[in-house]
CSV table of C-alpha atoms in Angstrom, one decimal:
chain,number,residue,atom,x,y,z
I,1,UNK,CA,1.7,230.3,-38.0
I,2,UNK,CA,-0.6,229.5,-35.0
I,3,UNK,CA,-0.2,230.1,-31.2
I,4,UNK,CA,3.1,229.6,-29.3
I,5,UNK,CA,3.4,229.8,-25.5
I,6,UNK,CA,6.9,230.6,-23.5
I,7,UNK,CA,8.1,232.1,-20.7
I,8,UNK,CA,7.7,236.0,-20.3
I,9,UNK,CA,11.5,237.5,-20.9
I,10,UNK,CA,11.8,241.3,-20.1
I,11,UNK,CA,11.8,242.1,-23.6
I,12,UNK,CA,7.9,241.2,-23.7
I,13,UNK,CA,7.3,243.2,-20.8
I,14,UNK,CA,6.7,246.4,-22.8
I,15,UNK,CA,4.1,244.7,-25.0
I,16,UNK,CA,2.5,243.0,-22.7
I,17,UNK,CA,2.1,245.9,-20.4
I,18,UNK,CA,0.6,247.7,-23.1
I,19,UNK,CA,-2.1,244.6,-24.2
I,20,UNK,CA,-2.7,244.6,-20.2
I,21,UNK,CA,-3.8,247.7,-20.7
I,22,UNK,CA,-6.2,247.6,-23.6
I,23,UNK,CA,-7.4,244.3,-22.4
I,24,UNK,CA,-8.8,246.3,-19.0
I,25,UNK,CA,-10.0,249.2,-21.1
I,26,UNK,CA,-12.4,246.8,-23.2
I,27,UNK,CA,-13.1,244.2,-20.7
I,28,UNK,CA,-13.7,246.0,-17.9
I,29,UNK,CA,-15.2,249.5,-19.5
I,30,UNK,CA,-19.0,250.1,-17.5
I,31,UNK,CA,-17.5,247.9,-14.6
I,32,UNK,CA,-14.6,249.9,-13.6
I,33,UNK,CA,-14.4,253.7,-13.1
I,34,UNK,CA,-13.3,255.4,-16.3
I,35,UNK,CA,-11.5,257.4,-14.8
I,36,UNK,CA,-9.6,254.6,-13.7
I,37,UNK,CA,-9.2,253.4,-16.9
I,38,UNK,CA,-7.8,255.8,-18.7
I,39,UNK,CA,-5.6,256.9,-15.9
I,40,UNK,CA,-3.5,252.9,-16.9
I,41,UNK,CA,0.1,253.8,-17.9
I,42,UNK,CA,2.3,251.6,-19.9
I,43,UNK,CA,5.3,252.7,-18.8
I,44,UNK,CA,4.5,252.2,-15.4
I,45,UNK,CA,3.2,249.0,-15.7
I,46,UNK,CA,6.3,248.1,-18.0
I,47,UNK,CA,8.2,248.7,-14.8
I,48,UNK,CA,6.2,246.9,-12.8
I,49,UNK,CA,6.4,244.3,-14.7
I,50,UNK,CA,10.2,244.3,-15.1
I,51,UNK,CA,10.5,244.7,-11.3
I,52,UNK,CA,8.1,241.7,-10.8
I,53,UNK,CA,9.9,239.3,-13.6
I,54,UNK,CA,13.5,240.1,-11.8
I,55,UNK,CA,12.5,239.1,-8.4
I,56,UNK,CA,14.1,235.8,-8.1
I,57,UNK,CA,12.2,234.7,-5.2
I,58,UNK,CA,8.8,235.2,-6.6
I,59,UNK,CA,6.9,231.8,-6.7
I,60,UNK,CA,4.7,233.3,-9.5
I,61,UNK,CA,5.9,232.7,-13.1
I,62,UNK,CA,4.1,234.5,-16.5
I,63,UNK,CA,3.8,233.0,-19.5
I,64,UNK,CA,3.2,234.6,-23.1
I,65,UNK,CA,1.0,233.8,-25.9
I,66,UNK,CA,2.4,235.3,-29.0
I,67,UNK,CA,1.2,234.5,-33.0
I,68,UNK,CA,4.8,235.0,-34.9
I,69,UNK,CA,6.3,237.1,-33.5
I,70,UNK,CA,3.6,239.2,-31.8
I,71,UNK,CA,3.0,238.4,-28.3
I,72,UNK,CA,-0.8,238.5,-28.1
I,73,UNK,CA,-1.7,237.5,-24.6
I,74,UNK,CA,-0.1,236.6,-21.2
I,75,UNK,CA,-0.8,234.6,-18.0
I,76,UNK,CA,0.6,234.8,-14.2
I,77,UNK,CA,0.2,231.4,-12.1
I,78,UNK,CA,1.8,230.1,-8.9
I,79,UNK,CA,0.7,229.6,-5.6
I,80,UNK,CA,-2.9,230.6,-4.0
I,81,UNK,CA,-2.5,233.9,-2.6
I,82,UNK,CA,-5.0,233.4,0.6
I,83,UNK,CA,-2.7,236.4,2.3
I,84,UNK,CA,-4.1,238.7,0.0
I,85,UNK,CA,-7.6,238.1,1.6
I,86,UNK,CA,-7.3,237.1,5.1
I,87,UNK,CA,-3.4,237.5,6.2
I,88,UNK,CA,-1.8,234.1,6.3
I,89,UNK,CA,0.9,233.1,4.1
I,90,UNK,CA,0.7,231.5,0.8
I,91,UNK,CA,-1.2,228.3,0.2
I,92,UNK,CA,0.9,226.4,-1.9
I,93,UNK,CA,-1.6,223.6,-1.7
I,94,UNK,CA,-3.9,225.3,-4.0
I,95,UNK,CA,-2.7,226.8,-7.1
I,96,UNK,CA,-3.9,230.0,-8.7
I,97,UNK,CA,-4.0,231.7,-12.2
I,98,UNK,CA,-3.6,235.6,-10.6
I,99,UNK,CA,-4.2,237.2,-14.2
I,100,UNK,CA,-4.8,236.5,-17.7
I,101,UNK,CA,-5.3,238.8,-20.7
I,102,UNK,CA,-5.3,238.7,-24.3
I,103,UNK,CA,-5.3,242.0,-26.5
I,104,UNK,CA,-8.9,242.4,-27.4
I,105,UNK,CA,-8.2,242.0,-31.1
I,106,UNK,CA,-7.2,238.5,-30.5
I,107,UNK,CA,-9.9,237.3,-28.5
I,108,UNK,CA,-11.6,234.4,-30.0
I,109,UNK,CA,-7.9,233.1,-31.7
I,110,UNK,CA,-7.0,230.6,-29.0
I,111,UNK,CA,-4.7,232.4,-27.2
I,112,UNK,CA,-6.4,232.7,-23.9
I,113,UNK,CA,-7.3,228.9,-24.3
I,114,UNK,CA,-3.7,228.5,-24.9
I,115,UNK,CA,-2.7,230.2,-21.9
I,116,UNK,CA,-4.8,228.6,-20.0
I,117,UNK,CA,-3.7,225.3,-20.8
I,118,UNK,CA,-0.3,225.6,-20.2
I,119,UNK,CA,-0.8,227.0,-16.5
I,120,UNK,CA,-2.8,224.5,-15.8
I,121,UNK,CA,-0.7,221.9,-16.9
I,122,UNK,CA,2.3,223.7,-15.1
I,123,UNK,CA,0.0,223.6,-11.5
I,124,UNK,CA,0.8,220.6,-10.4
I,125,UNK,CA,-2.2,221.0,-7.3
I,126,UNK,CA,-5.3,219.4,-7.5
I,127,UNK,CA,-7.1,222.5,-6.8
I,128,UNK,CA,-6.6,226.0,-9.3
I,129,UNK,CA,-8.3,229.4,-8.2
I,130,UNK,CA,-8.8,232.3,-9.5
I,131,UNK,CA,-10.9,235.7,-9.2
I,132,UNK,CA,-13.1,237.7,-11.6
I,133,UNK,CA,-15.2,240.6,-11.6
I,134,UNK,CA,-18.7,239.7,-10.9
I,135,UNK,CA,-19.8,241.1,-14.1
I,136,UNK,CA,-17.1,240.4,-16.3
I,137,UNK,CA,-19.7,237.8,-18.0
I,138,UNK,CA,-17.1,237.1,-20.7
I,139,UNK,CA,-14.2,235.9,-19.0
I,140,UNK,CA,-16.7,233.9,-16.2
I,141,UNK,CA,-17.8,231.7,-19.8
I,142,UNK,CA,-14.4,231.3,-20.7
I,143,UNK,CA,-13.5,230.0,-17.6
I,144,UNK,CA,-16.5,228.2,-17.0
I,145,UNK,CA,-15.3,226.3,-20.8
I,146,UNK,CA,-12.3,225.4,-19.0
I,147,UNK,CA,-13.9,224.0,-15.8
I,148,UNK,CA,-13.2,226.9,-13.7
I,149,UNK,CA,-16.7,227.5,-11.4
I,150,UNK,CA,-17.6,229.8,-9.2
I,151,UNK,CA,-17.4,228.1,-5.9
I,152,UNK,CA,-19.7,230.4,-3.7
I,153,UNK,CA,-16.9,232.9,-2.2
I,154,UNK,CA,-17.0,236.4,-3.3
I,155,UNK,CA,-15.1,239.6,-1.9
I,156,UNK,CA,-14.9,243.1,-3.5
I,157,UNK,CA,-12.1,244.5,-5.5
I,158,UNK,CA,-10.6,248.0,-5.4
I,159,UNK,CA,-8.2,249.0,-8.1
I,160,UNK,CA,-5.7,251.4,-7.4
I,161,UNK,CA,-6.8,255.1,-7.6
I,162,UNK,CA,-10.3,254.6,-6.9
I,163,UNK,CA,-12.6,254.7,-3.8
I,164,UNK,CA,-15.5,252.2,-5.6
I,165,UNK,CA,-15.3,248.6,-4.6
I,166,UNK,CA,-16.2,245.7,-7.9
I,167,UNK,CA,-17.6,242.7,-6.4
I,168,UNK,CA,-15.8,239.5,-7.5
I,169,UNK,CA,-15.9,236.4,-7.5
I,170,UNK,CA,-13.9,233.2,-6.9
I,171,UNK,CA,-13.8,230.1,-9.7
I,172,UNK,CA,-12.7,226.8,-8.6
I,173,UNK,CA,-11.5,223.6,-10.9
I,174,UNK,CA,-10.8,220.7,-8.8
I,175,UNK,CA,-9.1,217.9,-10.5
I,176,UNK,CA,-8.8,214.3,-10.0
């Protein structure tokens, strides 16, 4: 049937919530805490997700990969969240991919390449951003395929319920 990419409705969130999940669990098992890990909950995350796709004034928009009708994979893009790190506002300037996953069953498909695509080609900045765990040496290839670098700024990441901090780095693409 092949890979289609559309906007995230709240009918997806559920699934994708649930590949979020597993994607974390596989990717990131040996970097983050398994405790951690296996403390992830669907339905949280499900309405987190729900909360996040209602909010009319978010400038962030998610996108989903699905084969049929199984969606396989999903991306979040919008504007460079510099706030995050330092405290100012939004850089609209710069555009960001804040997340991608794709079920670990369907890696190697297309569908992250899919997703990737299309937020790129809906970032209309000449500058994308995004982070990654230092040793997620996986995704830093696949970004690296898609001209994505690491541009020399790290910081460290703490995920929620856990006092160990995941060094990370940042990947630039700079266009035209």
């Amino acid at each position: 049937m092949g890979i289609t990419v559309r906007p995230e409705t709240p009918t997806d969130c559920a699934a994708v919530a649930a590949l979020h999940i597993r994607a974390w669990q596989v990717a990131y098992a040996g970097i983050v805490p398994d405790h951690v890990l296996g403390a992830l909950d669907v339905a949280a995350r499900t309405a987190w997700r729900l909360e996040r796709l209602a909010d009319p004034d978010s400038p962030f928009h998610n996108l989903v990969a699905l084969d049929g009708d199984t969606v396989t994979g999903f991306v979040c893009h919008g504007p460079y969240r510099a706030q995050e790190l330092d405290g100012s506002p939004l850089q609209p300037e710069y555009g960001e991919i804040l997340a991608i996953y794709v079920h670990p069953d369907r890696w190697g498909t297309g569908a992250g390449d899919a997703l990737l695509l299309a937020a790129l080609d809906a970032l209309p900045q000449p500058e994308v951003r995004l982070w990654a765990l230092s040793d997620n040496h996986r995704a830093l290839r696949f970004y690296a395929r898609h001209g994505l670098h690491p541009d020399g700024l790290r910081a460290t990441y703490r995920p929620t319920g856990s006092d160990v901090d995941i060094p990370e780095l940042r990947c630039t693409l700079r266009r035209g």
